[in-house]
């Protein structure tokens, strides 16, 4: 019995879908931090997101921390979609790179 292919497309597309969701949310939060969006929609914690997005910790970096998250999600999306279904054998660096990135 051959080993199961860890780089099969259905699994990678599921990861890519979750990454797109994270990219959309982090981009929305970055737009708020940059002043492009007037308020943050918060269905669960009242004004919790606004407090976190305006906290001291979020202002330590010269760029909005949500923008860094969007950049990380973009990198994760690129790595998830690069290479063919046999990349775990032929281009192991893609598979290793994806496993080293934090996934949703």
CSV table of N, CA and C in Angstrom, one decimal:
chain,number,residue,atom,x,y,z
A,1,UNK,N,0.9,-1.2,0.0
A,1,UNK,CA,0.0,0.0,0.0
A,1,UNK,C,0.9,1.2,0.0
A,2,UNK,N,0.7,2.2,-1.0
A,2,UNK,CA,1.5,3.4,-1.0
A,2,UNK,C,1.2,4.3,0.1
A,3,UNK,N,2.1,5.1,0.6
A,3,UNK,CA,1.8,6.1,1.7
A,3,UNK,C,0.8,7.1,1.2
A,4,UNK,N,0.0,7.7,2.1
A,4,UNK,CA,-0.9,8.7,1.8
A,4,UNK,C,-0.2,10.0,1.4
A,5,UNK,N,-0.6,10.6,0.4
A,5,UNK,CA,0.0,11.8,-0.1
A,5,UNK,C,-0.3,13.0,0.8
A,6,UNK,N,0.6,13.6,1.5
A,6,UNK,CA,0.3,14.7,2.4
A,6,UNK,C,0.1,16.0,1.7
A,7,UNK,N,0.5,16.0,0.4
A,7,UNK,CA,0.3,17.3,-0.4
A,7,UNK,C,-0.9,17.2,-1.4
A,8,UNK,N,-1.8,16.3,-1.1
A,8,UNK,CA,-3.0,16.2,-2.0
A,8,UNK,C,-3.8,17.5,-2.1
A,9,UNK,N,-4.3,17.8,-3.2
A,9,UNK,CA,-5.0,19.1,-3.4
A,9,UNK,C,-6.2,19.3,-2.5
A,10,UNK,N,-7.1,18.4,-2.2
A,10,UNK,CA,-8.2,18.7,-1.3
A,10,UNK,C,-7.8,19.2,0.0
A,11,UNK,N,-6.8,18.6,0.6
A,11,UNK,CA,-6.3,19.1,1.9
A,11,UNK,C,-5.7,20.5,1.8
A,12,UNK,N,-4.9,20.7,0.7
A,12,UNK,CA,-4.3,22.0,0.5
A,12,UNK,C,-5.3,23.1,0.2
A,13,UNK,N,-6.4,22.8,-0.5
A,13,UNK,CA,-7.4,23.8,-0.8
A,13,UNK,C,-8.2,24.1,0.4
A,14,UNK,N,-8.4,23.2,1.3
A,14,UNK,CA,-9.1,23.4,2.6
A,14,UNK,C,-8.3,24.4,3.4
A,15,UNK,N,-7.0,24.2,3.4
A,15,UNK,CA,-6.1,25.1,4.2
A,15,UNK,C,-6.1,26.5,3.5
A,16,UNK,N,-6.1,26.5,2.2
A,16,UNK,CA,-6.1,27.8,1.5
A,16,UNK,C,-7.4,28.6,1.8
A,17,UNK,N,-8.5,27.9,1.9
A,17,UNK,CA,-9.8,28.5,2.2
A,17,UNK,C,-9.7,29.1,3.6
A,18,UNK,N,-9.2,28.4,4.6
A,18,UNK,CA,-9.1,29.0,5.9
A,18,UNK,C,-8.1,30.1,6.0
A,19,UNK,N,-7.1,30.0,5.2
A,19,UNK,CA,-6.1,31.1,5.1
A,19,UNK,C,-6.7,32.4,4.5
A,20,UNK,N,-7.5,32.2,3.5
A,20,UNK,CA,-8.2,33.3,2.9
A,20,UNK,C,-9.1,34.0,3.9
A,21,UNK,N,-9.8,33.2,4.7
A,21,UNK,CA,-10.7,33.8,5.7
A,21,UNK,C,-9.8,34.6,6.7
A,22,UNK,N,-8.7,34.1,7.2
A,22,UNK,CA,-7.8,34.8,8.1
A,22,UNK,C,-7.3,36.0,7.5
A,23,UNK,N,-6.9,35.9,6.2
A,23,UNK,CA,-6.4,37.1,5.4
A,23,UNK,C,-7.4,38.2,5.4
A,24,UNK,N,-8.7,37.8,5.1
A,24,UNK,CA,-9.7,38.8,5.0
A,24,UNK,C,-10.0,39.5,6.4
A,25,UNK,N,-10.0,38.8,7.4
A,25,UNK,CA,-10.2,39.3,8.8
A,25,UNK,C,-9.0,40.2,9.2
A,26,UNK,N,-7.8,39.7,9.0
A,26,UNK,CA,-6.7,40.6,9.4
A,26,UNK,C,-6.5,41.8,8.5
A,27,UNK,N,-6.9,41.7,7.3
A,27,UNK,CA,-6.9,42.9,6.4
A,27,UNK,C,-7.9,43.9,6.9
A,28,UNK,N,-9.1,43.5,7.3
A,28,UNK,CA,-10.1,44.3,7.8
A,28,UNK,C,-9.7,45.0,9.1
A,29,UNK,N,-9.0,44.3,9.9
A,29,UNK,CA,-8.5,44.9,11.2
A,29,UNK,C,-7.4,45.8,10.9
A,30,UNK,N,-6.5,45.5,9.9
A,30,UNK,CA,-5.5,46.5,9.6
A,30,UNK,C,-6.0,47.8,9.0
A,31,UNK,N,-7.1,47.6,8.2
A,31,UNK,CA,-7.8,48.8,7.6
A,31,UNK,C,-8.3,49.7,8.8
A,32,UNK,N,-8.8,49.1,9.8
A,32,UNK,CA,-9.3,49.8,11.0
A,32,UNK,C,-8.2,50.5,11.7
A,33,UNK,N,-7.1,49.8,11.9
A,33,UNK,CA,-5.9,50.4,12.5
A,33,UNK,C,-5.3,51.6,11.7
A,34,UNK,N,-5.4,51.5,10.4
A,34,UNK,CA,-4.9,52.6,9.6
A,34,UNK,C,-5.9,53.7,9.4
A,35,UNK,N,-7.1,53.6,9.9
A,35,UNK,CA,-8.1,54.6,9.8
A,35,UNK,C,-8.9,54.6,8.6
A,36,UNK,N,-8.9,53.5,7.8
A,36,UNK,CA,-9.6,53.4,6.6
A,36,UNK,C,-11.1,52.9,6.9
A,37,UNK,N,-11.3,52.3,8.0
A,37,UNK,CA,-12.6,51.8,8.4
A,37,UNK,C,-12.9,52.5,9.7
A,38,UNK,N,-14.2,53.0,9.9
A,38,UNK,CA,-14.5,53.8,11.0
A,38,UNK,C,-14.7,53.0,12.3
A,39,UNK,N,-15.2,51.8,12.2
A,39,UNK,CA,-15.4,51.0,13.4
A,39,UNK,C,-15.2,49.5,13.1
A,40,UNK,N,-15.0,48.7,14.2
A,40,UNK,CA,-14.8,47.3,14.0
A,40,UNK,C,-16.1,46.6,14.4
A,41,UNK,N,-16.5,45.7,13.6
A,41,UNK,CA,-17.7,44.9,13.9
A,41,UNK,C,-17.3,43.8,14.9
A,42,UNK,N,-17.9,43.8,16.0
A,42,UNK,CA,-17.5,42.9,17.1
A,42,UNK,C,-18.8,42.2,17.6
A,43,UNK,N,-19.1,40.9,17.1
A,43,UNK,CA,-20.3,40.3,17.5
A,43,UNK,C,-20.3,39.6,18.9
A,44,UNK,N,-19.1,39.4,19.5
A,44,UNK,CA,-19.0,38.6,20.7
A,44,UNK,C,-18.6,39.3,21.9
A,45,UNK,N,-17.6,40.3,21.9
A,45,UNK,CA,-17.0,40.8,23.1
A,45,UNK,C,-17.2,42.3,23.2
A,46,UNK,N,-18.3,42.9,22.7
A,46,UNK,CA,-18.6,44.3,22.8
A,46,UNK,C,-17.5,45.1,22.2
A,47,UNK,N,-16.8,45.9,23.0
A,47,UNK,CA,-15.7,46.8,22.4
A,47,UNK,C,-14.3,46.1,22.6
A,48,UNK,N,-14.3,44.8,22.8
A,48,UNK,CA,-13.0,44.2,23.1
A,48,UNK,C,-12.0,44.3,21.9
A,49,UNK,N,-12.4,44.2,20.7
A,49,UNK,CA,-11.5,44.3,19.6
A,49,UNK,C,-10.9,45.7,19.5
A,50,UNK,N,-11.7,46.8,19.7
A,50,UNK,CA,-11.2,48.1,19.7
A,50,UNK,C,-10.2,48.4,20.8
A,51,UNK,N,-10.5,47.8,22.0
A,51,UNK,CA,-9.5,48.0,23.1
A,51,UNK,C,-8.2,47.3,22.8
A,52,UNK,N,-8.2,46.1,22.2
A,52,UNK,CA,-7.0,45.4,21.8
A,52,UNK,C,-6.3,46.1,20.7
A,53,UNK,N,-7.0,46.6,19.7
A,53,UNK,CA,-6.4,47.3,18.5
A,53,UNK,C,-5.8,48.7,18.9
A,54,UNK,N,-6.2,49.2,20.0
A,54,UNK,CA,-5.7,50.5,20.5
A,54,UNK,C,-4.8,50.3,21.7
A,55,UNK,N,-4.4,49.1,22.1
A,55,UNK,CA,-3.6,48.9,23.2
A,55,UNK,C,-2.2,49.3,23.1
A,56,UNK,N,-1.5,49.4,24.2
A,56,UNK,CA,-0.1,49.8,24.1
A,56,UNK,C,0.7,48.8,23.3
A,57,UNK,N,0.4,47.5,23.5
A,57,UNK,CA,1.2,46.5,22.8
A,57,UNK,C,1.0,46.6,21.3
A,58,UNK,N,-0.2,46.9,20.9
A,58,UNK,CA,-0.4,47.0,19.4
A,58,UNK,C,0.3,48.2,18.8
A,59,UNK,N,0.7,49.2,19.6
A,59,UNK,CA,1.4,50.4,19.1
A,59,UNK,C,2.9,50.3,19.2
A,60,UNK,N,3.5,49.2,19.6
A,60,UNK,CA,4.9,49.1,19.8
A,60,UNK,C,5.6,49.0,18.4
A,61,UNK,N,5.0,48.4,17.4
A,61,UNK,CA,5.6,48.3,16.1
A,61,UNK,C,5.3,49.5,15.2
A,62,UNK,N,6.1,49.8,14.3
A,62,UNK,CA,5.9,50.9,13.4
A,62,UNK,C,4.8,50.7,12.4
A,63,UNK,N,4.3,49.4,12.2
A,63,UNK,CA,3.2,49.1,11.3
A,63,UNK,C,2.1,48.5,12.2
A,64,UNK,N,0.8,48.5,11.7
A,64,UNK,CA,-0.2,47.9,12.5
A,64,UNK,C,0.0,46.4,12.6
A,65,UNK,N,-0.2,45.8,13.8
A,65,UNK,CA,0.1,44.4,14.0
A,65,UNK,C,-0.9,43.5,13.1
A,66,UNK,N,-2.0,44.0,12.8
A,66,UNK,CA,-2.9,43.3,12.0
A,66,UNK,C,-2.4,43.2,10.5
A,67,UNK,N,-1.6,44.2,10.1
A,67,UNK,CA,-1.0,44.2,8.8
A,67,UNK,C,0.1,43.1,8.7
A,68,UNK,N,0.8,42.9,9.8
A,68,UNK,CA,1.7,41.8,9.9
A,68,UNK,C,1.0,40.5,9.8
A,69,UNK,N,-0.1,40.3,10.5
A,69,UNK,CA,-0.9,39.1,10.3
A,69,UNK,C,-1.3,38.9,8.9
A,70,UNK,N,-1.8,39.9,8.2
A,70,UNK,CA,-2.2,39.8,6.8
A,70,UNK,C,-1.0,39.3,6.0
A,71,UNK,N,0.2,39.9,6.3
A,71,UNK,CA,1.4,39.4,5.5
A,71,UNK,C,1.7,38.0,5.8
A,72,UNK,N,1.6,37.5,7.0
A,72,UNK,CA,1.8,36.1,7.3
A,72,UNK,C,0.8,35.2,6.7
A,73,UNK,N,-0.5,35.6,6.6
A,73,UNK,CA,-1.5,34.8,5.9
A,73,UNK,C,-1.2,34.8,4.4
A,74,UNK,N,-0.7,35.9,3.9
A,74,UNK,CA,-0.4,35.9,2.4
A,74,UNK,C,0.7,34.9,2.1
A,75,UNK,N,1.7,34.9,3.0
A,75,UNK,CA,2.8,34.0,2.8
A,75,UNK,C,2.3,32.5,2.9
A,76,UNK,N,1.5,32.3,3.9
A,76,UNK,CA,0.9,30.9,4.0
A,76,UNK,C,0.1,30.5,2.8
A,77,UNK,N,-0.6,31.4,2.2
A,77,UNK,CA,-1.4,31.1,1.0
A,77,UNK,C,-0.5,30.8,-0.2
A,78,UNK,N,0.5,31.5,-0.3
A,78,UNK,CA,1.5,31.3,-1.4
A,78,UNK,C,2.1,29.9,-1.3
A,79,UNK,N,2.6,29.6,-0.1
A,79,UNK,CA,3.2,28.3,0.2
A,79,UNK,C,2.3,27.2,0.0
A,80,UNK,N,1.0,27.4,0.4
A,80,UNK,CA,0.0,26.3,0.3
A,80,UNK,C,-0.3,26.0,-1.2
A,81,UNK,N,-0.2,27.0,-2.0
A,81,UNK,CA,-0.6,26.7,-3.4
A,81,UNK,C,0.5,26.5,-4.4
A,82,UNK,N,1.8,26.6,-3.9
A,82,UNK,CA,2.9,26.4,-4.8
A,82,UNK,C,3.1,24.9,-4.9
A,83,UNK,N,3.6,24.5,-6.1
A,83,UNK,CA,4.0,23.1,-6.3
A,83,UNK,C,2.8,22.2,-6.6
A,84,UNK,N,3.1,21.0,-7.2
A,84,UNK,CA,2.1,20.1,-7.5
A,84,UNK,C,1.8,19.1,-6.4
A,85,UNK,N,1.0,18.1,-6.7
A,85,UNK,CA,0.5,17.2,-5.7
A,85,UNK,C,1.6,16.3,-5.2
A,86,UNK,N,2.7,16.2,-6.0
A,86,UNK,CA,3.8,15.4,-5.6
A,86,UNK,C,5.0,16.2,-4.9
A,87,UNK,N,4.7,17.4,-4.5
A,87,UNK,CA,5.7,18.3,-4.0
A,87,UNK,C,6.4,17.7,-2.7
A,88,UNK,N,5.7,16.8,-2.0
A,88,UNK,CA,6.3,16.3,-0.8
A,88,UNK,C,7.5,15.4,-1.1
A,89,UNK,N,7.5,14.9,-2.4
A,89,UNK,CA,8.7,14.1,-2.8
A,89,UNK,C,9.7,14.9,-3.6
A,90,UNK,N,9.2,15.8,-4.5
A,90,UNK,CA,10.0,16.5,-5.4
A,90,UNK,C,10.5,17.8,-4.9
A,91,UNK,N,9.7,18.6,-4.2
A,91,UNK,CA,10.1,19.9,-3.7
A,91,UNK,C,9.8,19.9,-2.2
A,92,UNK,N,10.6,19.2,-1.4
A,92,UNK,CA,10.3,19.1,0.0
A,92,UNK,C,10.3,20.4,0.7
A,93,UNK,N,11.0,21.4,0.1
A,93,UNK,CA,11.1,22.7,0.8
A,93,UNK,C,9.7,23.4,0.9
A,94,UNK,N,8.8,23.2,0.0
A,94,UNK,CA,7.5,23.8,0.1
A,94,UNK,C,6.7,23.1,1.3
A,95,UNK,N,6.8,21.8,1.3
A,95,UNK,CA,6.1,21.1,2.4
A,95,UNK,C,6.7,21.5,3.8
A,96,UNK,N,8.0,21.6,3.8
A,96,UNK,CA,8.7,21.9,5.1
A,96,UNK,C,8.3,23.4,5.5
A,97,UNK,N,8.3,24.3,4.5
A,97,UNK,CA,8.0,25.7,4.7
A,97,UNK,C,6.6,25.8,5.2
A,98,UNK,N,5.7,25.1,4.7
A,98,UNK,CA,4.3,25.2,5.1
A,98,UNK,C,4.2,24.6,6.6
A,99,UNK,N,4.9,23.6,6.9
A,99,UNK,CA,4.8,23.1,8.2
A,99,UNK,C,5.4,24.0,9.3
A,100,UNK,N,6.4,24.8,8.8
A,100,UNK,CA,7.0,25.7,9.8
A,100,UNK,C,6.2,27.0,10.0
A,101,UNK,N,5.3,27.3,9.1
A,101,UNK,CA,4.4,28.5,9.2
A,101,UNK,C,3.3,28.2,10.2
A,102,UNK,N,2.9,29.2,11.0
A,102,UNK,CA,1.7,28.9,11.8
A,102,UNK,C,0.5,28.8,10.9
A,103,UNK,N,-0.3,27.8,11.1
A,103,UNK,CA,-1.5,27.6,10.3
A,103,UNK,C,-2.8,27.9,11.1
A,104,UNK,N,-3.9,28.2,10.4
A,104,UNK,CA,-5.1,28.5,11.1
A,104,UNK,C,-5.7,27.3,11.8
